[in-house]
One Martini backbone bead per residue (centre of mass of N, CA, C, O) as a GRO file, in nm:
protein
  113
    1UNK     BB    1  -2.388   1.804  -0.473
    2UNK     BB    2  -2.654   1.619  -0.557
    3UNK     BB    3  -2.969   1.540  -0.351
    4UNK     BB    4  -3.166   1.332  -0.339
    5UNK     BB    5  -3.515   1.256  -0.214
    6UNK     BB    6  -3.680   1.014  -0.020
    7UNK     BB    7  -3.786   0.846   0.149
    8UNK     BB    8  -3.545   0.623   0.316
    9UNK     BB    9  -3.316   0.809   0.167
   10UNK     BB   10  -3.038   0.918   0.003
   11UNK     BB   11  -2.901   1.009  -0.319
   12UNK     BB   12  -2.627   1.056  -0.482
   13UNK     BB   13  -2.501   1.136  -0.729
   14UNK     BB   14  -2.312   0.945  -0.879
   15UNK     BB   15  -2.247   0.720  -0.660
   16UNK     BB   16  -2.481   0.550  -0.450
   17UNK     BB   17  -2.650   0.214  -0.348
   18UNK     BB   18  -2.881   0.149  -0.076
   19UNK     BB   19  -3.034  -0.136  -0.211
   20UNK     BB   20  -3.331  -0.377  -0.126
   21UNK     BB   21  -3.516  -0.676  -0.278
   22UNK     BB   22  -3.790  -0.860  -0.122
   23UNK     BB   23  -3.897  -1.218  -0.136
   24UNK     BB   24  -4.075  -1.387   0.130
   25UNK     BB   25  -4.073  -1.567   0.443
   26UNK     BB   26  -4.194  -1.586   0.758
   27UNK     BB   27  -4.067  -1.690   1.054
   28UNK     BB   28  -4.197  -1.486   1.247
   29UNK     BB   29  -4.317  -1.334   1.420
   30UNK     BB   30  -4.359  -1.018   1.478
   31UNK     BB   31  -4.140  -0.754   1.678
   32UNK     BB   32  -4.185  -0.580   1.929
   33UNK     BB   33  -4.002  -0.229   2.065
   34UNK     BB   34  -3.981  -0.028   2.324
   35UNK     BB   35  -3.852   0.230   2.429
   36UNK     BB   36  -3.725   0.530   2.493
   37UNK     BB   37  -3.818   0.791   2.356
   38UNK     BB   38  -4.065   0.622   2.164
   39UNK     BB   39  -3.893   0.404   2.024
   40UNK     BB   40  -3.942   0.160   1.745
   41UNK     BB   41  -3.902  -0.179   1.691
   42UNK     BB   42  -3.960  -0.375   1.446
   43UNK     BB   43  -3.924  -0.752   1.366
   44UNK     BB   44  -3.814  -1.001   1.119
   45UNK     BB   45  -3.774  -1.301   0.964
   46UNK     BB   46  -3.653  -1.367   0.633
   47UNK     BB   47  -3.713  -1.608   0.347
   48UNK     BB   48  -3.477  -1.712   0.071
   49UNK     BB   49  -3.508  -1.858  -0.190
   50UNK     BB   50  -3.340  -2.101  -0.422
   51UNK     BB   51  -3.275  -2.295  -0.718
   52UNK     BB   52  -3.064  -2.578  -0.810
   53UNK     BB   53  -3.082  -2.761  -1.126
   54UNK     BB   54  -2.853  -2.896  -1.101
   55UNK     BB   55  -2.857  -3.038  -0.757
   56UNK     BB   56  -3.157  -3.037  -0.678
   57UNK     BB   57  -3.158  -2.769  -0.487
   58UNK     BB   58  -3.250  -2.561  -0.180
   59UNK     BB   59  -3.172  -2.234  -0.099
   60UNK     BB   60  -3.157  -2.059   0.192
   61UNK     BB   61  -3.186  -1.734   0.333
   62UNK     BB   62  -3.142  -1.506   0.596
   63UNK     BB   63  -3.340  -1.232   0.743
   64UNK     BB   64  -3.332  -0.907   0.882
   65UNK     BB   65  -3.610  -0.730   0.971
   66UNK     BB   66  -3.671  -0.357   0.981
   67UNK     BB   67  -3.890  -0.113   1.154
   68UNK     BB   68  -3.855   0.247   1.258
   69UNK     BB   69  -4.053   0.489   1.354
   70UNK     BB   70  -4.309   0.355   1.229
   71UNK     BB   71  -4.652   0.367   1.233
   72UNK     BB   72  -4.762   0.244   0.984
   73UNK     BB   73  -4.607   0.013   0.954
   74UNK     BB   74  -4.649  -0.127   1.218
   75UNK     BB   75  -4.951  -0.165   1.221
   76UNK     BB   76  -4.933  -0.350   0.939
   77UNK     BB   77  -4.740  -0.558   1.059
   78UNK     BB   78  -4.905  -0.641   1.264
   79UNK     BB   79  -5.221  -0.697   1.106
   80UNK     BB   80  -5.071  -0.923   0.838
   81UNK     BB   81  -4.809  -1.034   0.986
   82UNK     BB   82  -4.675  -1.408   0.978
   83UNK     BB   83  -4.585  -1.684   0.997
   84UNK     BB   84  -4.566  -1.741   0.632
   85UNK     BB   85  -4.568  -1.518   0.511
   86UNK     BB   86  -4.584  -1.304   0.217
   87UNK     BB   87  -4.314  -1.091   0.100
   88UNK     BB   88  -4.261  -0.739   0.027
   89UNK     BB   89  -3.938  -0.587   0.064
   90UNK     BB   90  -3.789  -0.240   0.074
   91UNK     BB   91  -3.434  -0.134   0.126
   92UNK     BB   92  -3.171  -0.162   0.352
   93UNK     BB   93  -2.843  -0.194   0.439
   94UNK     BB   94  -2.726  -0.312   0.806
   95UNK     BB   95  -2.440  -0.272   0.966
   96UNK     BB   96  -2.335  -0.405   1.343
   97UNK     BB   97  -2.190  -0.357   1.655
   98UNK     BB   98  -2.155  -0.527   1.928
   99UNK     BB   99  -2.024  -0.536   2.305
  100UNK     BB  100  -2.046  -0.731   2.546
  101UNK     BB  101  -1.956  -0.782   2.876
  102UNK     BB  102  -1.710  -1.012   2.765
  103UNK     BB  103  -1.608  -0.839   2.490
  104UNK     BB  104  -1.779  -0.994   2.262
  105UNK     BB  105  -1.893  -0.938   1.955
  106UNK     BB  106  -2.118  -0.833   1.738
  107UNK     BB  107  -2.297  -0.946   1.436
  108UNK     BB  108  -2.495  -0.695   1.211
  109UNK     BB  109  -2.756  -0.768   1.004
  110UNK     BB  110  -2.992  -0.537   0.801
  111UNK     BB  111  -3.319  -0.472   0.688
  112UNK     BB  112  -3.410  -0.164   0.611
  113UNK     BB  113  -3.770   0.017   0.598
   0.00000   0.00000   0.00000
C-alpha cells in the first residue's frame, strides 16, 4: 500500500480518512498544560452552531480542540486566542477513555490539531 504523509497524519490510498473541519467560537480561554518529558497540550471547547429554518430555532455542538506537542501552535493560540474568538481549525476525530479511582469509565472525544 502506498502512504501520503502530510502535516498531521498518514492518508493510505484508497482507504480511510480522518479529517474534520470546524469554524466556531471559543468558549473558554484556552488550557495550557506541561507534563513530565516535556509534553504540551493546549484545549478549549469551541461551539459550532446549525440554524434550522424550519423550527426557527439554533442548535450548538460543543467541541473539544487540541493541540500536543507543537511549539508553533501552542504560541500562536496562547497569543490570539480567548474565549469568544472565531476559529477556524482543521484536524482530525480522536476518541478515548479512562478509567476513574471508583473503577468508573470516562469517555472522552477530541479534535486534534
Amino acid at each position: 500500500r502506498k502512504v501520503n504523509r502530510t502535516k498531521n497524519f498518514a492518508v493510505q490510498s484508497r482507504s480511510m480518512l480522518n479529517k474534520v473541519m470546524l469554524i466556531g467560537r471559543v468558549g473558554s480561554d484556552p488550557e495550557l498544560r506541561k507534563f513530565e518529558d516535556e509534553y504540551t497540550k493546549v484545549s478549549f471547547p469551541l461551539a459550532t452552531s446549525i440554524y434550522n429554518s424550519k423550527t426557527q430555532k439554533e442548535y450548538t455542538t460543543w467541541h473539544q480542540v487540541c493541540f500536543y506537542n507543537n511549539e508553533y501552535l501552542t504560541k500562536k493560540v496562547d497569543d490570539k486566542v480567548s474565549k469568544g474568538s472565531l476559529v477556524y481549525v482543521e484536524g482530525s476525530i480522536r476518541h478515548y477513555t479512562t478509567t476513574d479511582e471508583d473503577d468508573k469509565k470516562n469517555y472522552f472525544t477530541e479534535i486534534v490539531v
